[in-house]
């Protein structure tokens, strides 16, 4: 939240004064008119407060519309949804919602029963706008769409109301208020702009609020997921965005390949069906400039955006990307978009002036096209979602193989080798024989791909006896928030000769949302995708590998054959942590041991230090009572205040503290509270925002946000012990923008005074000398992703490993046709004896998103620079796409470096990626406390009490 709001208050008063009261209606209903403006006029944006009030007014005036509160935003605003349908349908709303859910779940229904429910039910269509708040067309469209649906009485509208239940939802209330008020703060309409807002338009994550859907870290996402996958489960959902292709007005599906092979094939077919209705309406209405497929990069591979997660729930997810702005724009002339073709059937001539209302009218046409096809094919859509759910249940309860691109490539290679051998035998000489598209091969290669061990699992077991069961429960909560049915064992059970404890989680594959649960447990195998053979890769829509169980470090077993046990179905509400315990021990109790492998042990550490308890990391393994505790084990000496405190921690966090009557011997790191700063900059950084969310919500820690001017001012060691630089903060050279470092442009000339201390960037010339002094004086720098560039500026013995050498002997970065990893999960080796990696196993899964990798100089050991994690093999890929991955063999991706009195922790992978990879959060948490710890003899620590 902003500390100062003078500009916000002033602009809000300006809007509300000019808007009140709303103009009197010339009929039964009042159009969305505010002062001199009607929504859709150039140079005007209504804010969320106005939308909320307007929806409430329509709710009072109309028996077609009911407004319900569905959650709270990150800033505490109420989230609302308008349910729009005929008055007769409103009387039976609970029944129609139940039908929608029953058909989507597809459980305990025959086809005939499903058809009867489809005949009785109403199609449910979700439309949301404003998820990305600077994409203003879509939030403003909500005013006018609601007005038209309650006020119009033409036959088409009445048909929509009779056949369809419309869920009309503003997706980002906080952002809508921020952006609209920022735009309207300027008295001169022609100077208004949505650019350069001072912070992210979702409190923590900005644009990444549309990358949160499969984990639902943010409250807005959790509320939307509950509506989409638990409460209503609509057959069609439409997620509106901006901006369209240059020279066109908007992008409308169908999407380009690849589509994710975990989805039911009826999903892309349904997208094609609904999209054809939209394109047909545009052409019929003479609205040119609607592009599709190859005209943009959008695909359905990535399961994380709101409309893509829908496809893994058998819903038809529609995305549009439209041009438009309250300040009139130009549609420029792009010659290649003037000739009609399959992906742009009706080009639009260039437009010198394109008005805001024109874009809104396009989106309303798209809305009506979706309602039209949903109305005309109401029963079909209801039965289709049942059919897909039934398909998933059948596939999850029988032997089934989901073919993978790599299996097909292996079969091609084997067939080509056999064909080449046969040709050589016949001809007496060797030669190349290619097996590719359209070339038949013997049926034995079908059997080669479908071996028994490659069958899809009948389910997954998440054992309760894994070290970090708390994080495993968080993973299960992500599944539950996405509507996946999870069971819990009520007692011990055996499957495939292995015994599992009671409390273990069981996820059966035989359920309607099988595509989603597979995508969360199984590796993604993204096909090689190039513009042409030997050419550069086609950039994917988003990351290509993201398996959530891998990212979170969850231990689970894939169960290939049918199984059962003493299982109870859990409710579709997130689980609370199971209360932990403080174990008993022979008296006197000298202290408590806490497993460093448990990520939430960081929260306990922070709270213990805040309560002035002593906390140590043991440097060597500790054996007591027949059990050996590894290096890094957390030790808390017992004092009169300690036992009650650890008991509260155990109850609150689900942690287990093991009481010891034997004091550890040898050296240990004694921890102390740390003064932490997190880099950010004007306009906001999404990677920084995710860490801020971690520190404020998930793993509470006191910290300051620090901006470049404060870094440049120096004297940093007097204020902070640790400074964290996420991806995008540290440039390689001055003037180079960090990837993903900025959400919305640079600061405007008329910037309000309270934001001026945020303006600027980290520079090599000014900032780096201050950072060097900070470290040499004893501070710790934690650099993540591209911000590991700091290593070069500080002269550490580190070089990039992702380079090749030209014929002239010049090193240059590897080109994409040689090496390309656009967001994938890779497996690395880790040194768990290094304090930076305490709590890790010897291998860990890392999110590698166009990340750096290093080689250390020969003098690195002498200079106190040590490798902590590296890729030991030429095939580290675990999920996603890693072209040229052999270049990674032997490269270093985590480094522990000493400089002067301080530390530099280089963490090349995206260890905090979108708040998802709990399995690598420990790198950050360890780094925070490591630099400020000092080595003591633990035998001298604390005093034994009782």
mmCIF file of N, CA and C in Angstrom, residues 123-172:
data_model
loop_
_atom_site.group_PDB
_atom_site.id
_atom_site.type_symbol
_atom_site.label_atom_id
_atom_site.label_comp_id
_atom_site.label_asym_id
_atom_site.label_seq_id
_atom_site.Cartn_x
_atom_site.Cartn_y
_atom_site.Cartn_z
ATOM 1 N N UNK A 123 -26.803 -22.767 -20.340
ATOM 2 C CA UNK A 123 -25.372 -22.574 -20.564
ATOM 3 C C UNK A 123 -24.858 -21.493 -19.615
ATOM 4 N N UNK A 124 -23.679 -21.729 -19.060
ATOM 5 C CA UNK A 124 -23.064 -20.754 -18.150
ATOM 6 C C UNK A 124 -21.826 -20.197 -18.843
ATOM 7 N N UNK A 125 -21.797 -18.872 -18.973
ATOM 8 C CA UNK A 125 -20.692 -18.185 -19.653
ATOM 9 C C UNK A 125 -20.075 -17.187 -18.694
ATOM 10 N N UNK A 126 -18.769 -17.279 -18.542
ATOM 11 C CA UNK A 126 -17.989 -16.345 -17.712
ATOM 12 C C UNK A 126 -17.325 -15.323 -18.623
ATOM 13 N N UNK A 127 -17.457 -14.044 -18.299
ATOM 14 C CA UNK A 127 -16.725 -12.979 -19.000
ATOM 15 C C UNK A 127 -16.103 -12.086 -17.938
ATOM 16 N N UNK A 128 -14.780 -11.898 -17.999
ATOM 17 C CA UNK A 128 -14.132 -10.968 -17.066
ATOM 18 C C UNK A 128 -13.344 -9.937 -17.844
ATOM 19 N N UNK A 129 -13.179 -8.794 -17.214
ATOM 20 C CA UNK A 129 -12.412 -7.714 -17.824
ATOM 21 C C UNK A 129 -11.533 -7.040 -16.797
ATOM 22 N N UNK A 130 -10.424 -6.463 -17.274
ATOM 23 C CA UNK A 130 -9.581 -5.642 -16.424
ATOM 24 C C UNK A 130 -8.547 -6.383 -15.616
ATOM 25 N N UNK A 131 -8.296 -7.672 -15.914
ATOM 26 C CA UNK A 131 -7.281 -8.402 -15.156
ATOM 27 C C UNK A 131 -5.958 -7.646 -15.199
ATOM 28 N N UNK A 132 -5.547 -7.224 -16.372
ATOM 29 C CA UNK A 132 -4.392 -6.338 -16.518
ATOM 30 C C UNK A 132 -4.925 -4.915 -16.606
ATOM 31 N N UNK A 133 -4.718 -4.150 -15.546
ATOM 32 C CA UNK A 133 -5.487 -2.931 -15.352
ATOM 33 C C UNK A 133 -5.171 -1.830 -16.348
ATOM 34 N N UNK A 134 -3.977 -1.813 -16.919
ATOM 35 C CA UNK A 134 -3.694 -0.802 -17.937
ATOM 36 C C UNK A 134 -4.319 -1.159 -19.282
ATOM 37 N N UNK A 135 -4.894 -2.362 -19.379
ATOM 38 C CA UNK A 135 -5.617 -2.774 -20.583
ATOM 39 C C UNK A 135 -7.069 -2.352 -20.387
ATOM 40 N N UNK A 136 -7.292 -1.055 -20.585
ATOM 41 C CA UNK A 136 -8.470 -0.388 -20.032
ATOM 42 C C UNK A 136 -9.758 -0.663 -20.788
ATOM 43 N N UNK A 137 -9.670 -1.077 -22.040
ATOM 44 C CA UNK A 137 -10.891 -1.327 -22.813
ATOM 45 C C UNK A 137 -11.789 -2.309 -22.062
ATOM 46 N N UNK A 138 -11.194 -3.334 -21.516
ATOM 47 C CA UNK A 138 -11.968 -4.466 -21.019
ATOM 48 C C UNK A 138 -12.683 -4.176 -19.705
ATOM 49 N N UNK A 139 -12.070 -3.389 -18.828
ATOM 50 C CA UNK A 139 -12.762 -3.024 -17.590
ATOM 51 C C UNK A 139 -13.902 -2.054 -17.882
ATOM 52 N N UNK A 140 -13.678 -1.116 -18.807
ATOM 53 C CA UNK A 140 -14.734 -0.146 -19.116
ATOM 54 C C UNK A 140 -15.901 -0.804 -19.847
ATOM 55 N N UNK A 141 -15.616 -1.824 -20.618
ATOM 56 C CA UNK A 141 -16.671 -2.545 -21.334
ATOM 57 C C UNK A 141 -17.701 -3.138 -20.386
ATOM 58 N N UNK A 142 -17.275 -3.460 -19.155
ATOM 59 C CA UNK A 142 -18.191 -4.087 -18.205
ATOM 60 C C UNK A 142 -19.389 -3.198 -17.895
ATOM 61 N N UNK A 143 -19.148 -1.867 -17.772
ATOM 62 C CA UNK A 143 -20.261 -0.944 -17.551
ATOM 63 C C UNK A 143 -21.325 -1.109 -18.641
ATOM 64 N N UNK A 144 -20.870 -1.030 -19.886
ATOM 65 C CA UNK A 144 -21.802 -0.991 -21.011
ATOM 66 C C UNK A 144 -22.427 -2.345 -21.276
ATOM 67 N N UNK A 145 -21.677 -3.419 -21.067
ATOM 68 C CA UNK A 145 -22.262 -4.741 -21.281
ATOM 69 C C UNK A 145 -23.390 -4.992 -20.287
ATOM 70 N N UNK A 146 -23.173 -4.657 -19.030
ATOM 71 C CA UNK A 146 -24.229 -4.831 -18.026
ATOM 72 C C UNK A 146 -25.433 -3.971 -18.370
ATOM 73 N N UNK A 147 -25.193 -2.729 -18.754
ATOM 74 C CA UNK A 147 -26.297 -1.823 -19.111
ATOM 75 C C UNK A 147 -27.111 -2.385 -20.271
ATOM 76 N N UNK A 148 -26.447 -2.845 -21.312
ATOM 77 C CA UNK A 148 -27.171 -3.361 -22.471
ATOM 78 C C UNK A 148 -27.963 -4.613 -22.111
ATOM 79 N N UNK A 149 -27.386 -5.477 -21.302
ATOM 80 C CA UNK A 149 -28.069 -6.729 -20.990
ATOM 81 C C UNK A 149 -29.315 -6.522 -20.125
ATOM 82 N N UNK A 150 -29.332 -5.476 -19.325
ATOM 83 C CA UNK A 150 -30.529 -5.250 -18.504
ATOM 84 C C UNK A 150 -31.540 -4.335 -19.191
ATOM 85 N N UNK A 151 -31.103 -3.556 -20.173
ATOM 86 C CA UNK A 151 -31.994 -2.536 -20.746
ATOM 87 C C UNK A 151 -32.568 -2.915 -22.104
ATOM 88 N N UNK A 152 -31.894 -3.784 -22.854
ATOM 89 C CA UNK A 152 -32.341 -4.067 -24.221
ATOM 90 C C UNK A 152 -33.382 -5.187 -24.231
ATOM 91 N N UNK A 153 -34.352 -5.036 -25.142
ATOM 92 C CA UNK A 153 -35.445 -6.008 -25.246
ATOM 93 C C UNK A 153 -35.587 -6.560 -26.660
ATOM 94 N N UNK A 154 -34.521 -6.501 -27.443
ATOM 95 C CA UNK A 154 -34.561 -7.079 -28.779
ATOM 96 C C UNK A 154 -34.596 -8.599 -28.683
ATOM 97 N N UNK A 155 -35.072 -9.269 -29.714
ATOM 98 C CA UNK A 155 -35.211 -10.731 -29.644
ATOM 99 C C UNK A 155 -33.911 -11.453 -29.320
ATOM 100 N N UNK A 156 -32.767 -10.976 -29.844
ATOM 101 C CA UNK A 156 -31.508 -11.667 -29.583
ATOM 102 C C UNK A 156 -31.139 -11.582 -28.105
ATOM 103 N N UNK A 157 -31.237 -10.387 -27.519
ATOM 104 C CA UNK A 157 -30.903 -10.236 -26.104
ATOM 105 C C UNK A 157 -31.814 -11.098 -25.236
ATOM 106 N N UNK A 158 -33.106 -11.111 -25.541
ATOM 107 C CA UNK A 158 -34.040 -11.920 -24.762
ATOM 108 C C UNK A 158 -33.713 -13.408 -24.880
ATOM 109 N N UNK A 159 -33.265 -13.832 -26.068
ATOM 110 C CA UNK A 159 -32.861 -15.231 -26.242
ATOM 111 C C UNK A 159 -31.635 -15.538 -25.386
ATOM 112 N N UNK A 160 -30.667 -14.627 -25.401
ATOM 113 C CA UNK A 160 -29.491 -14.821 -24.553
ATOM 114 C C UNK A 160 -29.907 -14.997 -23.088
ATOM 115 N N UNK A 161 -30.771 -14.106 -22.621
ATOM 116 C CA UNK A 161 -31.183 -14.137 -21.223
ATOM 117 C C UNK A 161 -31.927 -15.417 -20.884
ATOM 118 N N UNK A 162 -32.660 -15.952 -21.825
ATOM 119 C CA UNK A 162 -33.419 -17.170 -21.574
ATOM 120 C C UNK A 162 -32.525 -18.409 -21.534
ATOM 121 N N UNK A 163 -31.523 -18.454 -22.402
ATOM 122 C CA UNK A 163 -30.728 -19.671 -22.584
ATOM 123 C C UNK A 163 -29.419 -19.693 -21.803
ATOM 124 N N UNK A 164 -28.948 -18.527 -21.362
ATOM 125 C CA UNK A 164 -27.587 -18.401 -20.832
ATOM 126 C C UNK A 164 -27.615 -17.697 -19.479
ATOM 127 N N UNK A 165 -26.737 -18.118 -18.603
ATOM 128 C CA UNK A 165 -26.441 -17.399 -17.367
ATOM 129 C C UNK A 165 -25.066 -16.766 -17.544
ATOM 130 N N UNK A 166 -25.025 -15.452 -17.551
ATOM 131 C CA UNK A 166 -23.782 -14.703 -17.755
ATOM 132 C C UNK A 166 -23.203 -14.299 -16.404
ATOM 133 N N UNK A 167 -21.947 -14.671 -16.171
ATOM 134 C CA UNK A 167 -21.198 -14.266 -14.984
ATOM 135 C C UNK A 167 -20.224 -13.177 -15.418
ATOM 136 N N UNK A 168 -20.556 -11.931 -15.131
ATOM 137 C CA UNK A 168 -19.796 -10.767 -15.601
ATOM 138 C C UNK A 168 -18.971 -10.238 -14.435
ATOM 139 N N UNK A 169 -17.633 -10.266 -14.586
ATOM 140 C CA UNK A 169 -16.763 -10.125 -13.415
ATOM 141 C C UNK A 169 -15.605 -9.160 -13.655
ATOM 142 N N UNK A 170 -15.496 -8.094 -12.859
ATOM 143 C CA UNK A 170 -14.268 -7.288 -12.867
ATOM 144 C C UNK A 170 -13.166 -8.057 -12.142
ATOM 145 N N UNK A 171 -12.054 -8.273 -12.816
ATOM 146 C CA UNK A 171 -11.047 -9.208 -12.318
ATOM 147 C C UNK A 171 -9.972 -8.572 -11.446
ATOM 148 N N UNK A 172 -9.819 -7.245 -11.487
ATOM 149 C CA UNK A 172 -8.734 -6.604 -10.737
ATOM 150 C C UNK A 172 -9.206 -5.259 -10.198
#
